[in-house]
Short mmCIF file of C-alpha atoms and ligand atoms in Angstrom, two decimals:
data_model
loop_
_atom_site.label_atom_id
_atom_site.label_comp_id
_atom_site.label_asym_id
_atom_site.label_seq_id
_atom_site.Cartn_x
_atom_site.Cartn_y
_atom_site.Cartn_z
CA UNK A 1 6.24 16.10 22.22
CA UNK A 2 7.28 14.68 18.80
CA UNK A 3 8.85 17.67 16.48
CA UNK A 4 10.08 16.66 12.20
CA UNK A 5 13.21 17.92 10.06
CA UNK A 6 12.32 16.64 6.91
CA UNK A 7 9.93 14.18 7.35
CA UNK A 8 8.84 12.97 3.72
CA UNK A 9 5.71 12.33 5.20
CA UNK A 10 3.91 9.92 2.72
CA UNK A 11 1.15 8.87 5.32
CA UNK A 12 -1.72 9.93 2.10
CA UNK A 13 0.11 7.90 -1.06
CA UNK A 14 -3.41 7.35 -2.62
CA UNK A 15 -5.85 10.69 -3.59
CA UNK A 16 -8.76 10.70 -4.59
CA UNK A 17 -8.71 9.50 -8.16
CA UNK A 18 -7.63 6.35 -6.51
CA UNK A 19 -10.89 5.80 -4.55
CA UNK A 20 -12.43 6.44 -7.75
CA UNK A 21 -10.21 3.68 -9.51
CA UNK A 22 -11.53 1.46 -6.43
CA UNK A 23 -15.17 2.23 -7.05
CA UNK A 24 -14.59 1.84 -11.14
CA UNK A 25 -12.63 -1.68 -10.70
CA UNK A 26 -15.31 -2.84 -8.47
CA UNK A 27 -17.93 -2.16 -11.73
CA UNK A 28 -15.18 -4.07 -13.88
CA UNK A 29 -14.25 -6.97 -11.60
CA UNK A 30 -18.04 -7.37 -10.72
CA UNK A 31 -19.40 -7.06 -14.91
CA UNK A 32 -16.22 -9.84 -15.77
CA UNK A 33 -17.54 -11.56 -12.88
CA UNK A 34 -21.41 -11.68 -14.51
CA UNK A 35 -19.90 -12.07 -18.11
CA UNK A 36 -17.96 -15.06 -17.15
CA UNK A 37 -21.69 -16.94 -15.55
CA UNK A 38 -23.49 -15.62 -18.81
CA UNK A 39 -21.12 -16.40 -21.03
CA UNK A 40 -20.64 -20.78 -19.31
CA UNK A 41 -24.79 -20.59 -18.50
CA UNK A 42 -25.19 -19.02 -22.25
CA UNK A 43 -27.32 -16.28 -21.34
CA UNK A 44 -29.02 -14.65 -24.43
CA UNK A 45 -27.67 -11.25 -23.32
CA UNK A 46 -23.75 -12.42 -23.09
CA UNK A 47 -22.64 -9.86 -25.53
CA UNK A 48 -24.11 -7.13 -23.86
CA UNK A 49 -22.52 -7.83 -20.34
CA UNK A 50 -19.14 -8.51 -22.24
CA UNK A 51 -19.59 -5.10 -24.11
CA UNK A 52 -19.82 -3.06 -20.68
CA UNK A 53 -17.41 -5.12 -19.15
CA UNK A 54 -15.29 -4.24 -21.34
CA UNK A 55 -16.05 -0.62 -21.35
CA UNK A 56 -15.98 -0.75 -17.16
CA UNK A 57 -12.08 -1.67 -17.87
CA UNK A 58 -11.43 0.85 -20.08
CA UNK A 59 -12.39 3.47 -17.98
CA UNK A 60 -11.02 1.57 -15.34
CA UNK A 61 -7.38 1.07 -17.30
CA UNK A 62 -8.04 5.43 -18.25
CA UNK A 63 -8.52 6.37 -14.19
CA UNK A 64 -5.43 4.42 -13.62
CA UNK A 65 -3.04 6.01 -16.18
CA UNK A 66 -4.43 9.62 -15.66
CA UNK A 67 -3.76 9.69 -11.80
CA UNK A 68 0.06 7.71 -12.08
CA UNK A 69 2.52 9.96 -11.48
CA UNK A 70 4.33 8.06 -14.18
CA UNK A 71 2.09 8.61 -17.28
CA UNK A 72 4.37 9.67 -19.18
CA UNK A 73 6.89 7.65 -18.61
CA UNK A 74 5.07 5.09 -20.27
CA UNK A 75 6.49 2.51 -17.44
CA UNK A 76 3.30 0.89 -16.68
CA UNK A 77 4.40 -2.03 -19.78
CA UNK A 78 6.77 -3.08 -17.00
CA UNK A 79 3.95 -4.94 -15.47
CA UNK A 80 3.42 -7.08 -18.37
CA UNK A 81 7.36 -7.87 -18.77
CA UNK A 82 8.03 -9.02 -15.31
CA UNK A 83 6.59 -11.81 -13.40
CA UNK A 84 5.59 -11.15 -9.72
CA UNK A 85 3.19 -13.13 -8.81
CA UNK A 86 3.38 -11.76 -5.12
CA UNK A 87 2.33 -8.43 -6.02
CA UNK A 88 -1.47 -7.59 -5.90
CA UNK A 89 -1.34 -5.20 -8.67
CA UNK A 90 0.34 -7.20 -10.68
CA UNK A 91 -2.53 -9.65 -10.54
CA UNK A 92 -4.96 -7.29 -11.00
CA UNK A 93 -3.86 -5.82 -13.97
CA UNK A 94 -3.03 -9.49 -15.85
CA UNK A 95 -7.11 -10.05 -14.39
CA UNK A 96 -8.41 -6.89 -15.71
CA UNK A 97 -5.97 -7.30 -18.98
CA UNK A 98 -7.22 -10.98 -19.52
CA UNK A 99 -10.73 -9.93 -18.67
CA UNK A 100 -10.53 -7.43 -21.03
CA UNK A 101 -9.38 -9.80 -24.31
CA UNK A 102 -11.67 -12.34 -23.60
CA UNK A 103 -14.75 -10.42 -23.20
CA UNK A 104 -13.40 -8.65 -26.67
CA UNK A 105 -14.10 -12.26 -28.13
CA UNK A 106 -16.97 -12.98 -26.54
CA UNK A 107 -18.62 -9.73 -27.88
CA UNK A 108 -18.05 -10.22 -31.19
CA UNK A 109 -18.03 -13.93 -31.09
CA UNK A 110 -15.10 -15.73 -32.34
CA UNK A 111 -12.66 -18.20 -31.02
CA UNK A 112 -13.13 -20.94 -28.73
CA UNK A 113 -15.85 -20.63 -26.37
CA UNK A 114 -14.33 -23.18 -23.56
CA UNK A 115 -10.80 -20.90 -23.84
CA UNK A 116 -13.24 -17.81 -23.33
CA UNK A 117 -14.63 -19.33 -20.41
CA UNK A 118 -11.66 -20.20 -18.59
CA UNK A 119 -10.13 -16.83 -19.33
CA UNK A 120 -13.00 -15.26 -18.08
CA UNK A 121 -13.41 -17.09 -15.05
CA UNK A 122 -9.64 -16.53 -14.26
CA UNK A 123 -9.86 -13.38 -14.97
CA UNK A 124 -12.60 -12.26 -13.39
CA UNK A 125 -11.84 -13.68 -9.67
CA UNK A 126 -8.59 -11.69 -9.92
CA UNK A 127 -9.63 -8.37 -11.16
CA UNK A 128 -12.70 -9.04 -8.20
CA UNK A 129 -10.27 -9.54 -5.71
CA UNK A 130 -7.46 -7.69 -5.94
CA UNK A 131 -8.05 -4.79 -4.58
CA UNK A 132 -9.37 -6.17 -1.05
CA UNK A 133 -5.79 -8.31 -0.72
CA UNK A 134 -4.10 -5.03 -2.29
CA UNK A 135 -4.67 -3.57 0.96
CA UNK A 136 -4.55 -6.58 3.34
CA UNK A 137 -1.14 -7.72 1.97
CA UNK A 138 -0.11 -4.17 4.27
CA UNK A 139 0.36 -5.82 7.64
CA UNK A 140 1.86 -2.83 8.82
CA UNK A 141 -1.45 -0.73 8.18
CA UNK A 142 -4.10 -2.26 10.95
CA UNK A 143 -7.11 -0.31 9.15
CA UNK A 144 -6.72 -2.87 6.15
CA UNK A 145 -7.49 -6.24 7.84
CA UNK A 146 -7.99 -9.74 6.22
CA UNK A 147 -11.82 -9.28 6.15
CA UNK A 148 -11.07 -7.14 3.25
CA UNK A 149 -10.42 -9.83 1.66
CA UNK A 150 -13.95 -10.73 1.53
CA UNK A 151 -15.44 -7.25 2.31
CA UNK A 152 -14.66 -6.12 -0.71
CA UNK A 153 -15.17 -8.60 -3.29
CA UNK A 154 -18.51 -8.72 -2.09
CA UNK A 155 -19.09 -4.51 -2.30
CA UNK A 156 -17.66 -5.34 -5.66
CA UNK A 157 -20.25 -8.14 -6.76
CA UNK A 158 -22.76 -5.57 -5.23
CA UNK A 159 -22.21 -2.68 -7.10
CA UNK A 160 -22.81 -4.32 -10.64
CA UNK A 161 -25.46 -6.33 -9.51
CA UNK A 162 -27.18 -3.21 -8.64
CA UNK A 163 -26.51 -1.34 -12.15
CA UNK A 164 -27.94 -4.42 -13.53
CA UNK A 165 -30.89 -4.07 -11.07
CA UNK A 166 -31.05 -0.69 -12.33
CA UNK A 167 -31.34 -1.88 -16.23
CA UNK A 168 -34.24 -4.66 -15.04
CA UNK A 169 -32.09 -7.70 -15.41
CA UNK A 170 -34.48 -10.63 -14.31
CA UNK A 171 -32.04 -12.18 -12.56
CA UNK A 172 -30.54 -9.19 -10.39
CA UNK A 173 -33.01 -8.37 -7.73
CA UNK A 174 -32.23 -11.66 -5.75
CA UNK A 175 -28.89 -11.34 -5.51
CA UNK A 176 -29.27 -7.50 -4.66
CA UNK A 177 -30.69 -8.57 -1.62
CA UNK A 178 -28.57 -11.22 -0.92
CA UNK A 179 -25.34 -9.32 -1.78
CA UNK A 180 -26.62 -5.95 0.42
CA UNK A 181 -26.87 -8.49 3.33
CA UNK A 182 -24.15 -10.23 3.25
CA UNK A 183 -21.55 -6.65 2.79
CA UNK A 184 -23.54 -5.55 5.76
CA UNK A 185 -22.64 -8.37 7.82
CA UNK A 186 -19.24 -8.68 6.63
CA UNK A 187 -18.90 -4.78 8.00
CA UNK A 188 -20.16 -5.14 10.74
CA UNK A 189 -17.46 -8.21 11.45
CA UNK A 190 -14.89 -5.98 9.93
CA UNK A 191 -15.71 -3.46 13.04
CA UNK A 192 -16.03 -6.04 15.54
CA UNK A 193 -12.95 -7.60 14.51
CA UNK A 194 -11.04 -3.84 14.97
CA UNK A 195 -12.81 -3.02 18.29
CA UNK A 196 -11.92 -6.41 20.34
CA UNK A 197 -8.29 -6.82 18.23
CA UNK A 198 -5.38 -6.08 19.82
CA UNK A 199 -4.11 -2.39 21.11
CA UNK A 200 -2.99 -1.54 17.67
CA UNK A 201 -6.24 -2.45 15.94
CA UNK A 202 -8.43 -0.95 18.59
CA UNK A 203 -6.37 2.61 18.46
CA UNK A 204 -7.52 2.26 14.54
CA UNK A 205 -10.83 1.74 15.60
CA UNK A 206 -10.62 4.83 17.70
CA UNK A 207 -8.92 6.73 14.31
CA UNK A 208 -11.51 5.46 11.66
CA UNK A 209 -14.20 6.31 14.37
CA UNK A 210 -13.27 9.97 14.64
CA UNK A 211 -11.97 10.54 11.11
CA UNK A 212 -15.76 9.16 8.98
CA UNK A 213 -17.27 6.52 11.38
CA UNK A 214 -20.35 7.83 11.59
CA UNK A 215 -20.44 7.36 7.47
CA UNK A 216 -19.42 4.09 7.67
CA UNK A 217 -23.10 3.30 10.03
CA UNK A 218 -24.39 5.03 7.64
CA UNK A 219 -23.59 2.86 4.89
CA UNK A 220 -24.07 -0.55 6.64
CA UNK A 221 -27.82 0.38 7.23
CA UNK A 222 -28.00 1.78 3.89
CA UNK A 223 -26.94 -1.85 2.58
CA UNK A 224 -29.16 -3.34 5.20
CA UNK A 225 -32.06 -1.77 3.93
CA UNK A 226 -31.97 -2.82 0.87
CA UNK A 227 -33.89 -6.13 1.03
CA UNK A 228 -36.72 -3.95 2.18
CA UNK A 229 -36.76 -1.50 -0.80
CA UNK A 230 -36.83 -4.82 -3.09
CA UNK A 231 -40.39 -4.97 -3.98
CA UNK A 232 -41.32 -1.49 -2.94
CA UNK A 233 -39.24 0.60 -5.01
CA UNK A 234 -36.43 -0.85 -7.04
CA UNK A 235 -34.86 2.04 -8.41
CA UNK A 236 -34.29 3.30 -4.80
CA UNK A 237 -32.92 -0.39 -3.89
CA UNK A 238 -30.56 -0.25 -6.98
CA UNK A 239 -29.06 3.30 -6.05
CA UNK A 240 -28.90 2.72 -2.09
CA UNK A 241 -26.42 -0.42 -1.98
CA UNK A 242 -24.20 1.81 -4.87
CA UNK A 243 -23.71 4.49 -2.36
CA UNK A 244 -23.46 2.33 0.42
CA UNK A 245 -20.87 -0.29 -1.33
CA UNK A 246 -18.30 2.77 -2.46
CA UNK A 247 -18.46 4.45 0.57
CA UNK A 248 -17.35 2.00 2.88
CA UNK A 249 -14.94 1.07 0.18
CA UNK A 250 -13.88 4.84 -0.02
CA UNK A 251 -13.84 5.18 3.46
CA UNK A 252 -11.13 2.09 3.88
CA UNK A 253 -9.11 3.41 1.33
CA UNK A 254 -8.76 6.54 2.75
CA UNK A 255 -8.91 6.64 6.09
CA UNK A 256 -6.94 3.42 5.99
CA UNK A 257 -3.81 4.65 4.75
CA UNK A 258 -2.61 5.88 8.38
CA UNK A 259 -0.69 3.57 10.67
CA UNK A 260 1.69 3.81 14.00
CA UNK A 261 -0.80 3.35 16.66
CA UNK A 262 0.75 3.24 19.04
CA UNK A 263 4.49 3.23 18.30
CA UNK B 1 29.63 -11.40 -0.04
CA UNK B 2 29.01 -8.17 2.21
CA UNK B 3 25.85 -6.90 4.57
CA UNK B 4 25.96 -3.54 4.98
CA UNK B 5 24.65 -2.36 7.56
CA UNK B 6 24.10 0.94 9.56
CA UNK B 7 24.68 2.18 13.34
CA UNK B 8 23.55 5.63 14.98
CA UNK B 9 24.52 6.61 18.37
CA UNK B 10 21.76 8.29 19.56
CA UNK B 11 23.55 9.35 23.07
CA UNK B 12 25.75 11.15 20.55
CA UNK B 13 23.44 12.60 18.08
CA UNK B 14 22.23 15.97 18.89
CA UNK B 15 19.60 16.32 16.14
CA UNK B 16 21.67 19.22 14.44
CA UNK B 17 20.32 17.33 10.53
CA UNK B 18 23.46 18.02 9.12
CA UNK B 19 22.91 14.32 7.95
CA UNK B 20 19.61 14.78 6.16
CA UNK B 21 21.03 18.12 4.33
CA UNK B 22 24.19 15.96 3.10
CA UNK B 23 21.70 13.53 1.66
CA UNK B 24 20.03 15.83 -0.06
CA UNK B 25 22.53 17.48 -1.89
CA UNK B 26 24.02 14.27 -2.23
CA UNK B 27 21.16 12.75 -4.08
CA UNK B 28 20.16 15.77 -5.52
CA UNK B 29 16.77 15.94 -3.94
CA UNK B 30 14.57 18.26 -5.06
CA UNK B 31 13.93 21.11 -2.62
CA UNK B 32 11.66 20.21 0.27
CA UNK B 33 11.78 16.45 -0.32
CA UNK B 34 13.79 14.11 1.93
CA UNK B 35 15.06 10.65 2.15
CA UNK B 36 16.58 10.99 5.42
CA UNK B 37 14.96 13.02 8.30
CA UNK B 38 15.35 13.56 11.89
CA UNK B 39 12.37 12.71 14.72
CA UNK B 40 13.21 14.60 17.85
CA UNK B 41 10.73 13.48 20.71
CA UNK B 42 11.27 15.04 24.57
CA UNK B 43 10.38 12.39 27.14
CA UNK B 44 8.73 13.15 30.30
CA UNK B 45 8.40 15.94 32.84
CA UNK B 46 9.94 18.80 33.96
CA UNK B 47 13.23 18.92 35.47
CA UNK B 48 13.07 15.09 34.50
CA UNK B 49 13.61 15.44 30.81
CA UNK B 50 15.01 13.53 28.17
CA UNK B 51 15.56 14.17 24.55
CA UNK B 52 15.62 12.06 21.82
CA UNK B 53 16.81 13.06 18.44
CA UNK B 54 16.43 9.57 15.78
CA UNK B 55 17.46 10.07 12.34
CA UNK B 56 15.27 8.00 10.04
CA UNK B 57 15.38 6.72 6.83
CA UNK B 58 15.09 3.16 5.03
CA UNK B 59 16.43 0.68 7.04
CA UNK B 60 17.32 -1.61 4.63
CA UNK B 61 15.48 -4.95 5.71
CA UNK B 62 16.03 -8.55 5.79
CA UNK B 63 12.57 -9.26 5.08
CA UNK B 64 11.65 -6.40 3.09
CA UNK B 65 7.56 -6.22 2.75
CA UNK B 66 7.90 -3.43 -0.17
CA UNK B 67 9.74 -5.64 -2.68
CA UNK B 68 7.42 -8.57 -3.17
CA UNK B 69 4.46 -5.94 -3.82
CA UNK B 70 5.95 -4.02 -6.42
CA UNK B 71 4.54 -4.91 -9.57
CA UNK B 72 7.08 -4.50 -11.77
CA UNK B 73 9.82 -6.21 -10.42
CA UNK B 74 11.75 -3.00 -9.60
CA UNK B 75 12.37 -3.30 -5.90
CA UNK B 76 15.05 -5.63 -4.90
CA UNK B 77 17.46 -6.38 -2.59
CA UNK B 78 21.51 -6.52 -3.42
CA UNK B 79 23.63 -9.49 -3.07
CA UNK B 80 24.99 -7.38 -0.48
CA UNK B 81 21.82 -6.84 1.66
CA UNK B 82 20.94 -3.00 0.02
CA UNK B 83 17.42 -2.69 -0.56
CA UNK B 84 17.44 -1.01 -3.97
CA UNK B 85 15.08 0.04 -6.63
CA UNK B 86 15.54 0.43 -10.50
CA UNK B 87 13.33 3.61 -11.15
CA UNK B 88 13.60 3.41 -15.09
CA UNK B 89 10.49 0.45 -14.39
CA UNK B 90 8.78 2.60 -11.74
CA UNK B 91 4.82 3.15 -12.27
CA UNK B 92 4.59 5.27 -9.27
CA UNK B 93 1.80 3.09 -7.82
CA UNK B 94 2.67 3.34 -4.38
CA UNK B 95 1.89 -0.26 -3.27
CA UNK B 96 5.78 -0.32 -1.94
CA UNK B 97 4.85 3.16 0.09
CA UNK B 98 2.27 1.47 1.46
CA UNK B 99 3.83 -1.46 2.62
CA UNK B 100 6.54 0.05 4.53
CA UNK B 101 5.74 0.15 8.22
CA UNK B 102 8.83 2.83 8.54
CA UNK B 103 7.56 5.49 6.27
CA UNK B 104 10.60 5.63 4.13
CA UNK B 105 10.01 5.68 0.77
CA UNK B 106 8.26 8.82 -0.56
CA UNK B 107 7.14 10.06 -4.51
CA UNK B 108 9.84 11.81 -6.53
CA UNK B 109 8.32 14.76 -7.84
CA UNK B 110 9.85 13.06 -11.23
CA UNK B 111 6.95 10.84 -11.11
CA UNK B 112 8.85 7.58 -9.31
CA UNK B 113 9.79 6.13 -5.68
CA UNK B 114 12.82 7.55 -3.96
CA UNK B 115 14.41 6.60 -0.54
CA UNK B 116 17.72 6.25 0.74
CA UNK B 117 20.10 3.28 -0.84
CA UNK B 118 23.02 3.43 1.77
CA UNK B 119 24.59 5.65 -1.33
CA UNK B 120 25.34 2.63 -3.45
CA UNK B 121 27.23 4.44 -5.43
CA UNK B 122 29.60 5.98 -3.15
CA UNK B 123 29.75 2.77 -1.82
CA UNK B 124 30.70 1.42 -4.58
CA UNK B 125 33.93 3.44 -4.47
CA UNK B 126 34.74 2.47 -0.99
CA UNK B 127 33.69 5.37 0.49
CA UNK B 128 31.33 6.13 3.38
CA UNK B 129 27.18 7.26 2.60
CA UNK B 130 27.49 11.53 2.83
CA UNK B 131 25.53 11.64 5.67
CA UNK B 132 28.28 9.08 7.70
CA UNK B 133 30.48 11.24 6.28
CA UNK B 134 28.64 14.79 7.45
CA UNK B 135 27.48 14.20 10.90
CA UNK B 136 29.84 16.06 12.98
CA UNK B 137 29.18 14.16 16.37
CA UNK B 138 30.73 11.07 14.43
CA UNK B 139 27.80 8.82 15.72
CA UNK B 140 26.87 7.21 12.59
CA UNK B 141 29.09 4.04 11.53
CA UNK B 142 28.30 2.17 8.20
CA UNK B 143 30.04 -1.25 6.80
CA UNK B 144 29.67 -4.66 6.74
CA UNK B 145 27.94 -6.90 9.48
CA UNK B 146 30.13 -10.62 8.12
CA UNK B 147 33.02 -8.45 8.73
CA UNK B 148 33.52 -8.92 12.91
CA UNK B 149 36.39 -5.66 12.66
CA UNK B 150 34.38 -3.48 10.59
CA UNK B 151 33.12 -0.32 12.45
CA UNK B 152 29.64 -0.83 12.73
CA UNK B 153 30.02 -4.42 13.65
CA UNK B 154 32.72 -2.72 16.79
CA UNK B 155 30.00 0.16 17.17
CA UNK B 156 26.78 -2.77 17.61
CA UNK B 157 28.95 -4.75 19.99
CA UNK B 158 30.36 -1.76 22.25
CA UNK B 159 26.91 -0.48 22.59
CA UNK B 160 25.45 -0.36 26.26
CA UNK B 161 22.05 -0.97 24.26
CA UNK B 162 20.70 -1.89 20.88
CA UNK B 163 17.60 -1.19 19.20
CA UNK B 164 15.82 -1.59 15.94
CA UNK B 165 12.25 -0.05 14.89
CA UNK B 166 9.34 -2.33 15.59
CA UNK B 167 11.36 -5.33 15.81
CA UNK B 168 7.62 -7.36 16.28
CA UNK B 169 7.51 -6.76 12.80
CA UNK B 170 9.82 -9.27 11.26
CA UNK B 171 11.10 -7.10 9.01
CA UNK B 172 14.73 -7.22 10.43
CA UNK B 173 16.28 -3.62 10.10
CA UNK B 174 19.95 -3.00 8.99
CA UNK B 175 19.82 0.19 10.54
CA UNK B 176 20.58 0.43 14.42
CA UNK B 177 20.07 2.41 17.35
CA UNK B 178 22.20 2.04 19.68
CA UNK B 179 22.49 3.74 23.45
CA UNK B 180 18.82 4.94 23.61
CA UNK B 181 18.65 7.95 25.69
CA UNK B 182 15.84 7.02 27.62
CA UNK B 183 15.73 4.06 30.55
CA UNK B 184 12.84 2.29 28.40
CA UNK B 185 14.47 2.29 25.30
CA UNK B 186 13.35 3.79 21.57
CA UNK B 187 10.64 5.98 21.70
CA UNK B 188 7.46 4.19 20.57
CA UNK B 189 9.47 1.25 20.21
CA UNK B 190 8.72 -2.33 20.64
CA UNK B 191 11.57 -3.34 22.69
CA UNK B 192 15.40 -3.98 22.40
CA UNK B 193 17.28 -6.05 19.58
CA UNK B 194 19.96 -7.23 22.46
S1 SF4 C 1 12.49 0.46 5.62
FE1 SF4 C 1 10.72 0.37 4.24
S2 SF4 C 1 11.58 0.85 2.23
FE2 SF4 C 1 13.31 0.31 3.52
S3 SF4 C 1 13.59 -1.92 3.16
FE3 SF4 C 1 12.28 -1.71 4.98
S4 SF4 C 1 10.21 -1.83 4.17
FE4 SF4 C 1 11.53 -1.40 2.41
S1 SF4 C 2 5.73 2.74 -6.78
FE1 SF4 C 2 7.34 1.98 -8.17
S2 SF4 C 2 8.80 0.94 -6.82
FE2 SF4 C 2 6.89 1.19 -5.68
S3 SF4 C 2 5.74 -0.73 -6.02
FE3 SF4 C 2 5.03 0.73 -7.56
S4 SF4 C 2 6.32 0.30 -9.34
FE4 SF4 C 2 7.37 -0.64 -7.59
#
């Protein structure tokens, strides 16, 4: 029997506004991602993806600032002064920040195009992936493996492939299927790769089991059924792989905060 | 060039928190928020009972995994081994929280990280952290580890045992246990230092 005196207790340091920050960077990473292959392919729409790419960020940047406990300390332009290239969010804000310019010029369509691109590109890839290594960087937390490192890039790419589904971009019902498949599989390893790790990791199987499993099934065959909703009714196979991608990013976030199996 | 360091007796400490109250008033920690507290675990069965009372807090690593995430360049370590933080460039994003495996840094109410920083700056006047000062067993000793006659460094090297929390880790502690009450050691722990 294990009793506290003062035990500060921090085991839930992210709430919910933060799961919706995940789900909203996902939209911003992913739209930079598709601005950045419009704008080097020179897709005749560019300006619109770089519009609500920029938009995505801004609401994004908004989520961020209203749920820090330091709003109004106005700290946050810390992160631009310093130079830590070893933390995650540090990354993802320059990503999202650079993201965030160059779309700016893309949309109203000045400066030089090859900068543009680069920035873009750059730009993208980190705001993409820096949430997934945001969480894997946490050794110490077994729920937030390496596979997030792809896991969640991919939920990301996902989600704003399927808004663009939704909005009958040509090009977006091929990679919806592709996309839906591929974060199925990749959570399916990320389960597999908890239930035969070691003791620690399978105790965290055992947690995330009890405490939303079942949701987490239900969002890998939500994502597997996409390919099958395709043809047959679009709209539905836009909205399913939404719902599926942010809950199983929701669910990591959350449930994933725990750790001390076992010690 | 110091590395201060920290030893608790636990065959001496008899939970009693006096320790985690001096803190607090110490670092003027707004009610019901800690830096320091006290995990009091009884091991095994009736009549064959054991109780151990571990005051936690930051233990001050070698390999610290909450200062290369912070963002802002705010977490950092002294030249003399105190893992410290500058809260003026806190964001309160919680990526250091998160990367502690020991739980010991916790949200100000003031919107920024707080944990316990070996009271720097009583340190800085040569005196002892309050809660070395407090504890009315005497088993907490605090100094510097290069220095082979200071008290902890004595303290580590009379101990019958010495642990540190999840040493499989890599995070090397600066805060000791020494003389776990039980045969196996810390409880929940990963195995012995010496
Ligand atoms: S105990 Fe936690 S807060 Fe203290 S130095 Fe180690 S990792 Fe950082
Ligand atoms: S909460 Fe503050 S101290 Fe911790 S990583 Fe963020 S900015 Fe750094």
């Amino acid at each position: 029997m294990t009793e506290f005196y003062g035990l500060p207790s921090p085991q839930h340091f992210w709430h919910w506004p933060t799961l919706i920050h995940f789900a909203l960077v996902a939209l911003a990473g992913g739209a930079a991602v598709v601005t950045a292959v419009a704008h080097i392919t020179k897709h005749p729409k560019v300006r619109t993806y770089a519009l609500v790419t920029m938009v995505l960020i801004v609401l994004d940047l908004f989520t961020l600032w209203i749920e820090s406990p330091a709003r109004f300390r106005f700290t946050h332009v810390w992160i631009f002064l310093a130079f830590t290239p070893t933390a995650p969010i540090w990354l993802g804000a320059w990503g999202l920040t650079i993201s965030l310019v160059a779309s700016f010029f893309v949309w109203i369509g000045k400066g030089p195009r090859l900068l543009w691109s680069a920035a873009l590109v750059v730009g993208s890839l980190l705001a993409l992936v820096y949430p997934g290594l945001a969480l894997a960087v946490n050794v110490n937390r077994p729920l937030w493996t390496p596979v997030l490192l792809v896991l969640f890039p991919l939920t990301g790419m996902l989600t704003v492939v399927a808004i663009a589904a939704l909005f009958r971009q040509a090009w977006a019902p091929r990679w919806l299927t592709v996309l839906s498949l591929a974060s199925a599989v990749m959570g399916v390893v990320y389960l597999f790769a908890l239930a035969t790790g070691a003791a620690e990791a399978r105790q965290a199987y055992a947690y995330l089991w009890s405490h939303g499993g079942p949701w987490f099934v239900v969002a890998l065959v939500l994502l597997a059924a996409v390919p099958a909703l395709v043809r047959r009714a679009p709209i539905a196979a836009a909205l399913v792989p939404i719902v599926g991608a942010t809950l199983i990013r929701s669910l990591i976030v959350e449930i994933g905060q725990v750790q001390h199996f076992g010690f | 060039m110091s590395r201060y360091a920290m030893a608790i007796d636990l065959k001496a400490c008899v939970g009693c928190a006096a320790c985690s109250v001096a803190c607090s008033v110490e670092n003027e920690m707004p009610v019901g928020t800690h830096r320091l507290w006290i995990r009091n675990t009884t091991i095994g069965t009736f009549p064959d009972l054991v109780v151990e009372h571990r005051p936690e807090a930051c233990l001050h690593c070698e390999n610290p995994p909450c200062v290369p995430v912070c963002p802002t360049g705010c977490c950092f370590v002294t030249a003399d081994g105190i893992v410290d933080l500058d809260v003026k460039r806190c964001i309160g994003c919680s990526a250091c929280i998160a990367a502690c495996p020991y739980d010991a840094r916790s949200m100000h109410p003031a919107g920024y990280v707080t944990k316990c920083d070996f009271c720097k700056h009583r340190v800085a006047d040569g005196r002892a952290p309050a809660c070395v000062e407090t504890c009315p067993t005497l088993c907490r000793t605090f100094g510097d580890l290069m220095d082979p006659q200071s008290e902890v460094s004595i303290a580590i090297r009379q101990a019958r045992r010495v642990d540190v929390l999840r040493p499989g880790l890599g995070t090397g502690p600066n805060l000791y246990y020494l003389n776990a009450p039980a045969k196996f050691g810390l409880v929940g722990g990963e195995g012995s230092r010496s």
